[in-house]
Each structure stands twice: as structure tokens, then as C-alpha cells.
Coordinates of C-alpha atoms in Angstrom, one line a residue:
X29 CA 0.0 0.0 0.0
X30 CA 0.9 3.7 -0.3
X31 CA 1.5 5.5 3.0
X32 CA 1.3 9.2 3.6
X33 CA 2.1 10.8 7.0
X34 CA 1.2 14.5 7.8
X35 CA 3.2 15.8 10.8
X36 CA 2.1 19.1 12.4
X37 CA 4.4 21.2 14.6
X38 CA 3.1 21.7 18.1
X39 CA -0.5 20.9 17.7
X40 CA -2.4 19.8 20.8
X41 CA -5.3 17.3 20.6
X42 CA -8.1 19.7 21.5
X43 CA -7.3 22.6 19.1
X44 CA -7.5 21.0 15.7
X45 CA -11.1 20.2 14.9
X46 CA -12.3 23.7 14.0
X47 CA -9.5 25.0 11.7
X48 CA -8.9 21.5 10.1
X49 CA -12.5 20.8 8.9
X50 CA -11.4 19.2 5.6
X51 CA -8.8 17.1 7.3
X52 CA -11.4 15.8 9.7
X53 CA -13.8 15.1 6.9
X54 CA -11.2 13.4 4.7
X55 CA -9.2 11.4 7.3
X56 CA -11.0 11.2 10.7
X57 CA -14.5 10.6 9.3
X58 CA -13.2 8.1 6.7
X59 CA -11.1 6.2 9.3
X60 CA -10.2 6.1 13.0
X61 CA -9.4 8.8 15.6
X62 CA -7.2 7.8 18.5
X63 CA -8.3 9.9 21.4
X64 CA -5.5 8.8 23.7
X65 CA -2.4 9.4 21.6
X66 CA 0.7 10.8 23.3
X67 CA 4.3 11.7 22.8
X68 CA 7.1 10.5 25.2
X69 CA 8.7 13.9 25.2
X70 CA 6.9 17.2 24.7
X71 CA 9.6 18.9 22.6
X72 CA 10.1 18.9 18.8
X73 CA 13.5 17.2 18.3
X74 CA 13.2 14.4 20.9
X75 CA 9.6 13.7 19.7
X76 CA 10.5 13.6 16.0
X77 CA 13.5 11.3 16.8
X78 CA 11.0 9.0 18.5
X79 CA 8.8 9.0 15.5
X80 CA 11.7 8.1 13.1
X81 CA 13.3 5.5 15.4
X82 CA 10.3 4.0 17.2
X83 CA 12.3 4.5 20.4
X84 CA 12.0 6.3 23.7
X85 CA 14.3 9.3 24.2
X86 CA 16.5 7.3 26.6
X87 CA 17.2 4.9 23.7
X88 CA 17.8 7.4 20.8
X89 CA 19.5 9.9 23.1
X90 CA 18.0 13.0 21.6
X91 CA 17.2 15.0 24.8
X92 CA 16.5 18.5 23.5
X93 CA 16.5 20.8 20.5
X94 CA 20.3 21.5 20.5
X95 CA 23.3 19.9 18.8
X96 CA 24.6 19.2 22.3
X97 CA 21.4 17.5 23.0
X98 CA 22.0 15.2 20.0
X99 CA 19.5 16.9 17.8
X100 CA 20.6 16.1 14.2
X101 CA 24.2 15.7 15.5
X102 CA 27.0 13.7 13.9
X103 CA 26.3 11.0 16.6
X104 CA 22.6 10.8 15.7
X105 CA 23.5 10.5 12.0
X106 CA 25.9 7.7 12.7
X107 CA 24.1 5.7 15.4
X108 CA 20.3 6.2 14.7
X109 CA 19.6 7.5 11.2
X110 CA 20.6 4.2 9.4
X111 CA 18.0 2.4 11.4
X112 CA 15.0 4.7 11.1
X113 CA 11.8 3.3 9.7
X114 CA 12.2 5.2 6.4
X115 CA 15.7 3.7 5.9
X116 CA 14.2 0.2 6.4
X117 CA 11.2 1.0 4.1
X118 CA 13.5 2.0 1.3
X119 CA 16.3 -0.6 1.8
X120 CA 14.3 -3.7 2.8
X121 CA 10.7 -3.1 1.5
X122 CA 11.4 -1.5 -1.8
X123 CA 9.5 1.8 -1.2
X124 CA 10.3 5.1 -2.9
X125 CA 10.3 7.6 -0.1
X126 CA 9.6 11.3 -0.1
X127 CA 10.2 13.9 2.7
X128 CA 9.2 17.5 2.6
X129 CA 9.3 20.0 5.5
X130 CA 10.8 20.3 9.0
X131 CA 13.0 17.4 9.8
X132 CA 14.9 18.0 13.1
X133 CA 15.5 21.5 14.6
X134 CA 19.3 21.5 14.0
X135 CA 19.1 19.9 10.6
X136 CA 21.4 21.8 8.2
X137 CA 23.7 23.1 11.0
X138 CA 27.3 23.6 9.8
X139 CA 28.7 21.3 12.5
X140 CA 26.3 18.6 11.4
X141 CA 27.2 18.5 7.8
X142 CA 25.0 21.4 6.6
X143 CA 22.1 20.9 4.1
X144 CA 24.3 18.7 2.0
X145 CA 23.6 15.9 4.4
X146 CA 20.7 13.7 3.2
X147 CA 19.8 11.0 5.8
X148 CA 19.7 7.4 4.5
X149 CA 16.3 6.2 3.5
X150 CA 15.0 9.1 1.4
X151 CA 14.6 8.9 -2.4
X152 CA 13.4 12.5 -2.6
X153 CA 14.5 15.0 0.1
X154 CA 13.1 18.6 0.5
X155 CA 14.1 19.4 4.1
X156 CA 13.9 22.8 5.9
X157 CA 17.1 24.1 7.4
X158 CA 16.7 24.5 11.2
X159 CA 13.3 25.4 12.7
X160 CA 9.9 26.2 11.4
X161 CA 9.5 29.3 9.2
X162 CA 7.0 30.4 6.6
X163 CA 9.1 32.8 4.6
X164 CA 12.9 33.5 4.2
X165 CA 14.1 30.0 4.6
X166 CA 16.5 27.5 3.0
X167 CA 15.5 24.1 1.8
X168 CA 17.8 21.1 1.1
X169 CA 16.7 19.8 -2.2
X170 CA 18.3 16.4 -2.4
X171 CA 21.4 18.0 -0.7
X172 CA 21.5 21.2 -2.6
X173 CA 20.6 24.5 -0.9
X174 CA 17.6 26.4 -2.3
X175 CA 16.8 29.8 -0.9
X176 CA 13.3 31.1 -0.6
X177 CA 12.2 34.7 0.1
X178 CA 8.9 36.4 1.1
X179 CA 6.8 36.3 -2.1
X180 CA 3.6 34.5 -1.1
X181 CA 2.9 32.9 -4.4
X182 CA 6.2 31.1 -4.6
X183 CA 7.6 31.1 -1.1
X184 CA 4.9 30.4 1.5
X185 CA 6.3 27.1 2.9
X186 CA 3.0 25.3 3.5
X187 CA 2.0 25.8 -0.1
X188 CA 5.5 25.0 -1.3
X189 CA 5.3 21.6 0.5
X190 CA 1.9 21.0 -1.1
X191 CA 3.2 21.7 -4.6
X192 CA 6.3 19.5 -4.1
X193 CA 4.1 16.7 -2.8
X194 CA 1.7 16.9 -5.7
X195 CA 4.6 16.8 -8.2
X196 CA 5.9 13.7 -6.5
X197 CA 2.5 12.0 -6.8
X198 CA 2.4 13.1 -10.5
X199 CA 5.9 11.9 -11.5
X200 CA 6.8 9.0 -9.1
X201 CA 7.3 5.5 -10.3
X202 CA 4.2 3.4 -10.6
X203 CA 6.2 0.2 -10.2
X204 CA 7.2 0.7 -6.6
X205 CA 5.1 1.4 -3.5
X206 CA 5.5 4.9 -2.0
X207 CA 5.9 6.6 1.4
X208 CA 5.5 10.3 2.0
X209 CA 6.2 12.3 5.1
X210 CA 5.0 16.0 4.9
X211 CA 6.1 17.9 8.0
X212 CA 4.4 21.4 7.9
X213 CA 5.7 24.4 9.9
X214 CA 2.2 25.1 11.2
X215 CA 1.1 25.8 13.8
X216 CA 4.5 26.6 15.2
X217 CA 5.7 30.1 15.7
X218 CA 6.2 32.6 14.1
X219 CA 2.5 31.9 13.2
X220 CA 2.5 33.6 9.8
X221 CA -0.8 32.9 8.1
X222 CA -1.3 33.0 4.4
X223 CA -2.7 36.5 3.3
X224 CA -6.2 35.1 2.5
X225 CA -6.5 33.8 6.1
X226 CA -5.3 36.8 8.2
X227 CA -8.9 37.9 9.0
X228 CA -10.1 34.4 10.0
X229 CA -11.1 33.5 13.6
X230 CA -11.2 37.2 14.7
X231 CA -13.4 36.3 17.7
X232 CA -11.4 33.2 18.8
X233 CA -9.4 33.2 22.0
X234 CA -7.5 30.5 23.9
X235 CA -9.8 28.1 25.8
X236 CA -10.7 29.1 29.4
X237 CA -10.6 25.6 30.9
X238 CA -10.6 25.2 34.7
X239 CA -6.8 25.1 34.7
X240 CA -6.5 28.4 32.8
X241 CA -4.8 31.3 34.6
X242 CA -4.7 29.6 38.0
X243 CA -1.8 29.0 40.4
X244 CA -0.2 25.6 40.0
X245 CA -0.3 24.8 43.7
X246 CA 1.5 21.6 44.9
X247 CA 3.4 21.4 41.6
X248 CA 7.1 21.5 40.7
X249 CA 8.7 24.9 41.6
X250 CA 8.9 25.9 37.9
X251 CA 5.1 25.8 37.7
X252 CA 4.7 27.5 41.1
X253 CA 6.8 30.5 40.0
X254 CA 4.3 31.6 37.4
X255 CA 2.6 34.8 38.4
X256 CA -1.2 34.5 39.0
X257 CA -3.2 36.1 37.7
X258 CA -1.4 36.7 34.5
X259 CA -0.8 40.2 33.3
X260 CA -3.3 41.6 30.7
X261 CA -0.5 41.8 28.2
X262 CA 0.4 38.1 28.6
X263 CA -3.3 37.1 28.2
X264 CA -3.6 39.2 25.0
X265 CA -0.3 37.8 23.7
X266 CA -1.4 34.1 24.2
X267 CA -4.9 34.8 22.7
X268 CA -3.3 36.4 19.6
X269 CA -0.9 33.4 19.3
X270 CA -3.8 31.0 19.6
X271 CA -5.7 32.8 16.8
X272 CA -2.7 33.0 14.5
X273 CA -2.0 29.3 15.1
X274 CA -5.5 28.5 13.8
X275 CA -5.0 30.8 10.9
X276 CA -1.8 28.9 9.8
X277 CA -3.7 25.6 10.0
X278 CA -6.1 26.7 7.3
X279 CA -3.3 26.3 4.7
X280 CA -2.5 22.9 6.1
X281 CA -6.1 21.9 5.6
X282 CA -5.8 23.0 2.0
X283 CA -2.7 20.9 1.6
X284 CA -4.4 17.8 2.9
X285 CA -7.4 18.3 0.6
X286 CA -5.2 18.7 -2.4
X287 CA -3.2 15.5 -1.7
X288 CA -6.2 13.4 -1.0
X289 CA -7.9 14.6 -4.2
X290 CA -4.7 13.9 -6.2
X291 CA -4.6 10.3 -4.7
X292 CA -8.2 9.9 -5.7
X293 CA -7.6 11.1 -9.3
X294 CA -4.6 8.8 -9.6
X295 CA -6.8 5.9 -8.5
X296 CA -4.5 5.3 -5.5
X297 CA -6.6 6.5 -2.6
X298 CA -8.3 3.2 -1.7
X299 CA -4.9 1.5 -1.4
X300 CA -3.2 4.3 0.7
X301 CA -2.9 4.7 4.5
X302 CA -3.0 8.3 5.6
X303 CA -1.8 9.4 9.0
X304 CA -2.2 12.9 10.6
X305 CA -0.5 13.7 13.9
X306 CA 1.8 16.2 15.7
X307 CA 5.2 16.1 17.4
X308 CA 3.8 17.6 20.7
X309 CA 1.1 19.6 22.3
X310 CA 1.1 23.3 23.4
X311 CA -0.2 25.3 26.3
X312 CA -1.7 28.7 26.3
X313 CA -2.3 30.0 29.8
X314 CA -2.7 26.8 31.7
X315 CA -1.4 27.2 35.3
X316 CA -0.5 30.8 34.3
X317 CA 2.2 29.6 31.9
X318 CA 1.8 31.9 28.8
X319 CA 2.9 29.7 25.8
X320 CA 5.2 26.8 25.3
X321 CA 5.3 23.0 25.7
X322 CA 7.9 20.9 27.7
X323 CA 5.7 20.2 30.7
X324 CA 4.4 16.8 31.8
X325 CA 0.7 17.7 31.6
X326 CA -1.9 16.5 29.1
X327 CA -2.0 19.7 27.2
X328 CA 1.7 19.3 26.2
X329 CA 1.9 15.5 25.7
X330 CA -1.4 14.6 24.1
X331 CA -1.7 14.9 20.3
X332 CA -4.1 14.2 17.5
X333 CA -3.8 10.9 15.6
X334 CA -6.1 10.3 12.7
X335 CA -5.7 7.3 10.3
X336 CA -7.6 6.2 7.2
X337 CA -6.7 3.4 4.8
X338 CA -7.5 -0.1 3.5
X339 CA -9.5 -2.2 5.9
X340 CA -10.1 0.7 8.3
X341 CA -13.8 1.3 8.9
X342 CA -15.0 4.9 8.8
X343 CA -16.1 7.0 11.8
X344 CA -14.3 5.1 14.4
X345 CA -12.9 6.3 17.8
X346 CA -10.3 4.2 19.6
X347 CA -9.5 4.8 23.3
X348 CA -6.4 2.6 23.5
X349 CA -3.2 4.2 24.9
X350 CA -1.0 4.8 21.9
X351 CA 2.2 6.8 21.4
X352 CA 4.3 8.2 18.6
X353 CA 6.9 5.4 19.1
X354 CA 4.2 3.2 17.5
X355 CA 4.2 5.0 14.1
X356 CA 7.4 3.4 12.9
X357 CA 6.4 -0.1 13.8
X358 CA 3.0 0.4 12.3
X359 CA 4.3 1.7 9.0
X360 CA 6.8 -1.1 8.7
X361 CA 4.1 -3.6 9.6
X362 CA 1.9 -2.2 6.8
X363 CA 4.9 -2.7 4.4
X364 CA 5.3 -6.3 5.5
X365 CA 8.5 -5.9 7.4
X366 CA 9.3 -8.3 10.3
X367 CA 9.2 -6.1 13.4
X368 CA 11.2 -8.7 15.3
X369 CA 14.2 -7.5 13.3
X370 CA 14.0 -4.0 14.7
X371 CA 15.0 -2.6 18.1
X372 CA 11.9 -0.4 18.3
X373 CA 10.2 0.2 21.6
X374 CA 6.8 0.9 20.1
X375 CA 3.9 -1.4 19.0
X376 CA 2.2 -1.8 15.6
X377 CA -1.2 -0.2 15.5
X378 CA -2.2 -2.3 12.6
X379 CA -4.3 -4.8 14.7
X380 CA -6.2 -1.8 16.1
X381 CA -6.6 -0.2 12.7
X382 CA -8.1 -3.4 11.4
X383 CA -10.4 -3.8 14.4
X384 CA -8.9 -7.2 15.5
X385 CA -10.6 -8.6 18.6
X386 CA -8.7 -9.7 21.7
X387 CA -5.7 -7.5 21.1
X388 CA -3.3 -7.4 24.0
X389 CA -2.4 -3.8 24.5
X390 CA -0.3 -1.6 26.8
X391 CA -1.8 0.1 29.9
X392 CA 1.0 2.5 30.4
X393 CA 3.9 4.3 28.7
X394 CA 6.9 6.5 29.7
X395 CA 7.2 10.3 29.5
X396 CA 10.7 11.7 29.9
X397 CA 12.3 15.1 29.5
X398 CA 15.6 16.7 30.3
X399 CA 15.3 20.4 31.2
X400 CA 17.3 23.1 29.4
X401 CA 18.8 26.1 31.2
X402 CA 21.7 28.5 31.2
X403 CA 24.5 28.6 33.8
X404 CA 24.0 32.3 34.2
X405 CA 20.9 34.2 35.4
X406 CA 18.5 35.6 32.9
X407 CA 19.4 39.3 32.7
X408 CA 15.8 40.3 32.7
X409 CA 14.9 38.1 35.7
X410 CA 18.0 38.0 38.0
X411 CA 15.9 37.3 41.0
X412 CA 15.1 33.8 39.7
X413 CA 18.8 32.8 39.9
X414 CA 20.7 30.7 37.4
X415 CA 19.4 27.9 35.3
X416 CA 16.1 29.3 33.9
X417 CA 15.3 29.9 30.2
X418 CA 12.5 30.9 27.9
X419 CA 11.4 33.7 30.2
X420 CA 8.6 36.2 29.4
X421 CA 8.8 39.9 30.2
X422 CA 7.0 39.4 33.5
X423 CA 9.7 36.9 34.5
X424 CA 7.6 33.7 34.0
X425 CA 10.0 31.1 32.8
X426 CA 9.0 28.1 30.8
X427 CA 12.0 25.9 31.4
X428 CA 15.0 25.3 33.7
X429 CA 17.9 22.9 34.0
X430 CA 16.1 21.0 36.7
X431 CA 12.8 20.7 34.9
X432 CA 14.0 17.1 34.4
X433 CA 11.3 14.5 35.0
X434 CA 10.1 11.1 34.1
X435 CA 6.4 9.9 34.3
X436 CA 4.4 6.8 33.9
X437 CA 1.1 7.6 32.2
X438 CA -1.4 4.8 33.0
X439 CA -4.7 4.2 31.2
X440 CA -6.5 0.9 32.1
X441 CA -10.0 -0.3 32.8
X442 CA -9.8 0.8 36.4
X443 CA -7.2 3.6 36.4
X444 CA -6.5 6.9 34.5
X445 CA -3.4 8.0 36.3
X446 CA -0.1 9.9 35.9
X447 CA 2.8 9.4 38.2
X448 CA 5.9 11.7 37.8
X449 CA 9.3 12.1 39.6
X450 CA 11.6 15.1 39.2
X451 CA 15.4 14.7 39.2
X452 CA 16.1 17.6 41.5
X453 CA 17.0 18.3 45.1
X454 CA 13.4 17.9 46.2
X455 CA 13.0 14.6 44.4
X456 CA 9.6 16.1 43.8
X457 CA 6.6 13.8 43.0
X458 CA 3.4 14.7 41.1
X459 CA 0.5 12.2 40.9
X460 CA -2.9 12.9 39.2
X461 CA -6.1 10.9 39.0
X462 CA -7.4 12.0 35.7
X463 CA -10.8 10.3 36.2
X464 CA -11.6 12.8 39.0
X465 CA -9.3 15.6 37.9
X466 CA -9.0 15.7 34.1
X467 CA -7.3 19.1 34.1
X468 CA -4.6 17.9 36.6
X469 CA -5.2 20.6 39.1
X470 CA -4.8 18.5 42.3
X471 CA -1.5 16.8 42.9
X472 CA -2.5 13.8 45.1
X473 CA 1.1 12.5 45.8
X474 CA 0.7 13.1 49.5
X475 CA -2.6 11.3 49.9
X476 CA -2.5 8.4 47.5
X477 CA -1.9 4.9 48.9
X478 CA 1.8 4.2 49.8
X479 CA 1.7 0.8 48.0
X480 CA 0.6 2.4 44.8
X481 CA 3.4 5.0 45.1
X482 CA 6.0 2.2 45.5
X483 CA 4.6 0.2 42.6
X484 CA 4.6 3.2 40.3
X485 CA 8.1 4.1 41.4
X486 CA 9.2 0.6 40.5
X487 CA 7.4 0.7 37.2
X488 CA 9.0 4.0 36.3
X489 CA 12.4 2.6 36.9
X490 CA 11.6 -0.4 34.7
X491 CA 10.5 1.8 31.9
X492 CA 13.4 4.2 32.2
X493 CA 15.8 1.3 31.6
X494 CA 13.7 -0.6 29.0
X495 CA 14.6 -1.3 25.5
X496 CA 12.7 -3.0 22.7
X497 CA 10.4 -5.8 24.0
X498 CA 11.0 -4.9 27.6
X499 CA 9.2 -1.5 27.0
X500 CA 6.0 -3.5 26.3
X501 CA 5.8 -5.5 29.5
X502 CA 2.6 -5.4 31.6
X503 CA 1.9 -2.2 33.5
X504 CA 1.0 -1.9 37.2
X505 CA -2.7 -2.3 36.5
X506 CA -2.5 -5.1 33.9
X507 CA -3.8 -8.5 35.1
X508 CA -0.4 -10.0 34.2
X509 CA 1.6 -7.6 36.3
X510 CA 3.6 -8.9 39.2
X511 CA 5.2 -6.6 41.8
X512 CA 8.4 -7.9 43.4
X513 CA 9.8 -5.1 45.7
X514 CA 13.1 -7.0 45.9
X515 CA 13.8 -6.1 42.3
X516 CA 13.8 -2.4 43.4
X517 CA 17.1 -3.1 45.1
X518 CA 18.5 -5.5 42.5
X519 CA 21.8 -4.9 40.8
X520 CA 20.5 -3.1 37.7
X521 CA 22.0 0.2 38.6
X522 CA 18.8 2.1 39.4
X523 CA 18.1 3.6 42.8
X524 CA 14.8 3.1 44.4
X525 CA 13.5 6.0 46.4
X526 CA 12.0 5.7 49.9
X527 CA 9.0 7.9 50.0
X528 CA 8.6 10.3 53.0
X529 CA 7.0 13.6 53.6
X530 CA 10.2 15.5 52.7
X531 CA 10.1 14.1 49.2
X532 CA 6.4 14.7 48.4

């Protein structure tokens, strides 16, 4: 079958239905919507690396958006790129492969080979240098630099990606199956909409959920430092950002419609799987944090995942716990590749897509993030001390060096739970019962049963050291789970934590 993957940039689950009406009609209503789809790291480069490799960040070692954090570094190119799912698709399954758009945030950096580096596995390569832009950017066209300016009709990146994709579908070989990944800049900053959409959604503002503009009490210090209530200027800024993000998505909606129609004209639509997803979520005012991602909460780690294709019944909703590490295994499975030959941590979604009965599925997965921060103090916010970054004018900072955490996100028949530990001096713990508290307002770490805390601590250590098949073992609330506290003190190099009031 043909396979097409659309990858948005920072699109949370709950903000895509309205601006992406055609995408919903052409993919979601014609297939399946996964309402519990997550990313293991709410930041662009680690998340994209997880999609490409099918691995958790602790296994692909991309920890942030910098070269030092292994984002598109020489080490990444040597150790991980030859084994990404597109490389296997091309080399082992005979697919012609097409990439257009944002690859990894540091792609094209001089210290990483520049735009002349074309990763293995791509027959046609149209990759954006560095991070998302809409105008005034450079593309690597099969390793050759092509500069674009600011003329809408020839340079607006979302439309350029659409035209390149349509050309590929027009001129590709009909004797080989095809795979396409189209990674749009939208709705990432700088949120530059196409001219015809600048007046859209004039009355739209960021959602005022129950966690909007409230103090993040009982949370990690980085959340607690946010000023509540937010300043009027911060609220206006985030509302404007939210509106512009929606405006940029209208061009993505046009792109999706054009490609689906082209597949239909070519007679290929019925034999093509189409995926639509995002690399991470985004917050706008939750817990008084103006705008960013990187946090452990649902609004940053939960993303849309829509799929249509052969054998997928229309208008389906699936509640299984899925993650972006599952995309690589799924696509390889569709192509007929033996997943036992990979080292991927994820699971193939193909049984869920086909509606197979009695599928054994995960009840938890790992979320992990390594905070960024500077050694010196932010000059605009010296009172916060060293180590903070991404600070707003009113000294609300979105990240810090010790915003380093790992979580177990559990979703089973009896539990909807998130358990998180921070790697800091406090050894801070956050626990949320999302059945009773879907907006994660109340940290119940001090009140939850001690046995559950110990089991979740143990499960977290297991997931943080997992690789391949061991990442898919039964979770704490699976019937097949067995808790042996002696293993917490075994010789696998991980330190169990004794919980007491000082840690919670």
C-alpha cells in the first residue's frame, strides 16, 4: 500500500477540529481517531526522533533541540539514522520515499554537515534548514541549498510543500510502493498565516478551561513560580498566538485536501494509508504559563492521531493508549517488514486499525524530559537565579535545567493515572487521578496509597531502563503484572526511592 504521513508542529489534541475541517472530513470521518495518543517527550526534536526510530528518548539519546542534546548531531547521524523506519522501508521493502518540510530542529547546522547531508532512506529530500518558518528559509533539495524569500505565491512554505508533494505523486514510479512524510511548519511560531486567512477567527481566544490562569499549587517549583493572575499583556499575547496558530492551519487543511484529491484522481486513494499527527502539544495560559510545551501535563503530551486506509472502517474512535513510538512499527508492519528484526520500543497499531478482537495492548507508557537552562541568570529576571530559560517579560520562565522529569502515564480499565518524579534536590513527585481531575489541578502525591506509590516508582524505573520488547511488559494495573519489591534493590544500577513527607 501507499503510505502518507502528515506531521504538524506543536498541535495539541483539543485545538485542531475547527481549523482543520477538511482534514477531519477526509481522514477522521473516513477512518479512525485515537483519542488517547501521546508523545514520550513534549519537545520537537526528541519527539521527531521518537517517530523516526520508534524509540523512547533514553534509547535514541536526543534530549532537547540543540546539537549538544543530540538533535541532528553527527552522533545521531551515525548511530540512529541508518535504522529509522524510512531507511528500512527503502532498503528492505522497496519503497520510494519522499520527505518535505521540517525534519529536526538542528538539521542543516554547519557542525552537522549542513544541508548537504541527506539522511539514509529518502529517495526525494526537501528538508527545511533548522526550525519552522513560513518565509525567508532555505531548503535542502536532495542535498542542494535552495533559498526562498517572502513572495507569497512562490515562497509560503506550507504551499511549497503542497506543490512538491503533488509533483511527487504526479511523476513518481508506478512500479514501486511509495511513502510520503509531509512535515508542515504550522502551527509553530512565528505563526505567519497566508494572506487570505489573516482575517479568520477574529473572535477566537484560547480556551478558558478550569486550569487556565490559576496558580499551580502543589506542583514543581517551575510551575509554582508563574505569576497568577497573568498580566493583561500576557493574556492578550497568548490569545493572539492561539488565533494565529489556527489561521496557519487553514493552509495545512488546503494541503491535505489537495493531496487526498490527487490520490483519488490517480486511483490510489483506496490503497493508501494516511496518518495525521503532531510532534507535541502546546499550552496557552494553563497554570498561568503563557505559551510553550515541555511540561508533563496532558495539554503538552497529548496529540491528535487520525488514520484512514485499506481495511479501516469509517467514523471510528479508539481509546487505547498509543504513542508516537508506535508510528514506525505500524508503517513497517503495513509494508510487510518483520518487526522482530528491529530494536523499536513501540507497538504496531495495525491490529487496532483493522479492528482485530482480543488484542493485548499496553496500559502505560513513559514520558521523559531533560530540562534546558543556562549557567548564568536571565538578565531580565536576575531574582530567579541561574538555570532558567524561555522567560517572558514578566519573569515567567517556561523551562529550567532541573525541569527534568520522568512519568508513567497509565490508562487501564480501572485507572486513569499519571505518576511523575523530578530529578532535582526535592525529588519532587506529582500524581494525578485524571478520572476525577482531568485538568490535573490537584497533585495527590501526599494522599495516595503508599503501596501504589511504591509500585509506580518501581514501574517507572523499569520503563526508564527498558529497550525493545521490555518496553512493552505489563503495567502496574495489567492483570499480568507482578510486583516484586526485591527487584527495586537489585543490581541493575537504578536507585529506588523511599517515600517520605520530605520528598512529596
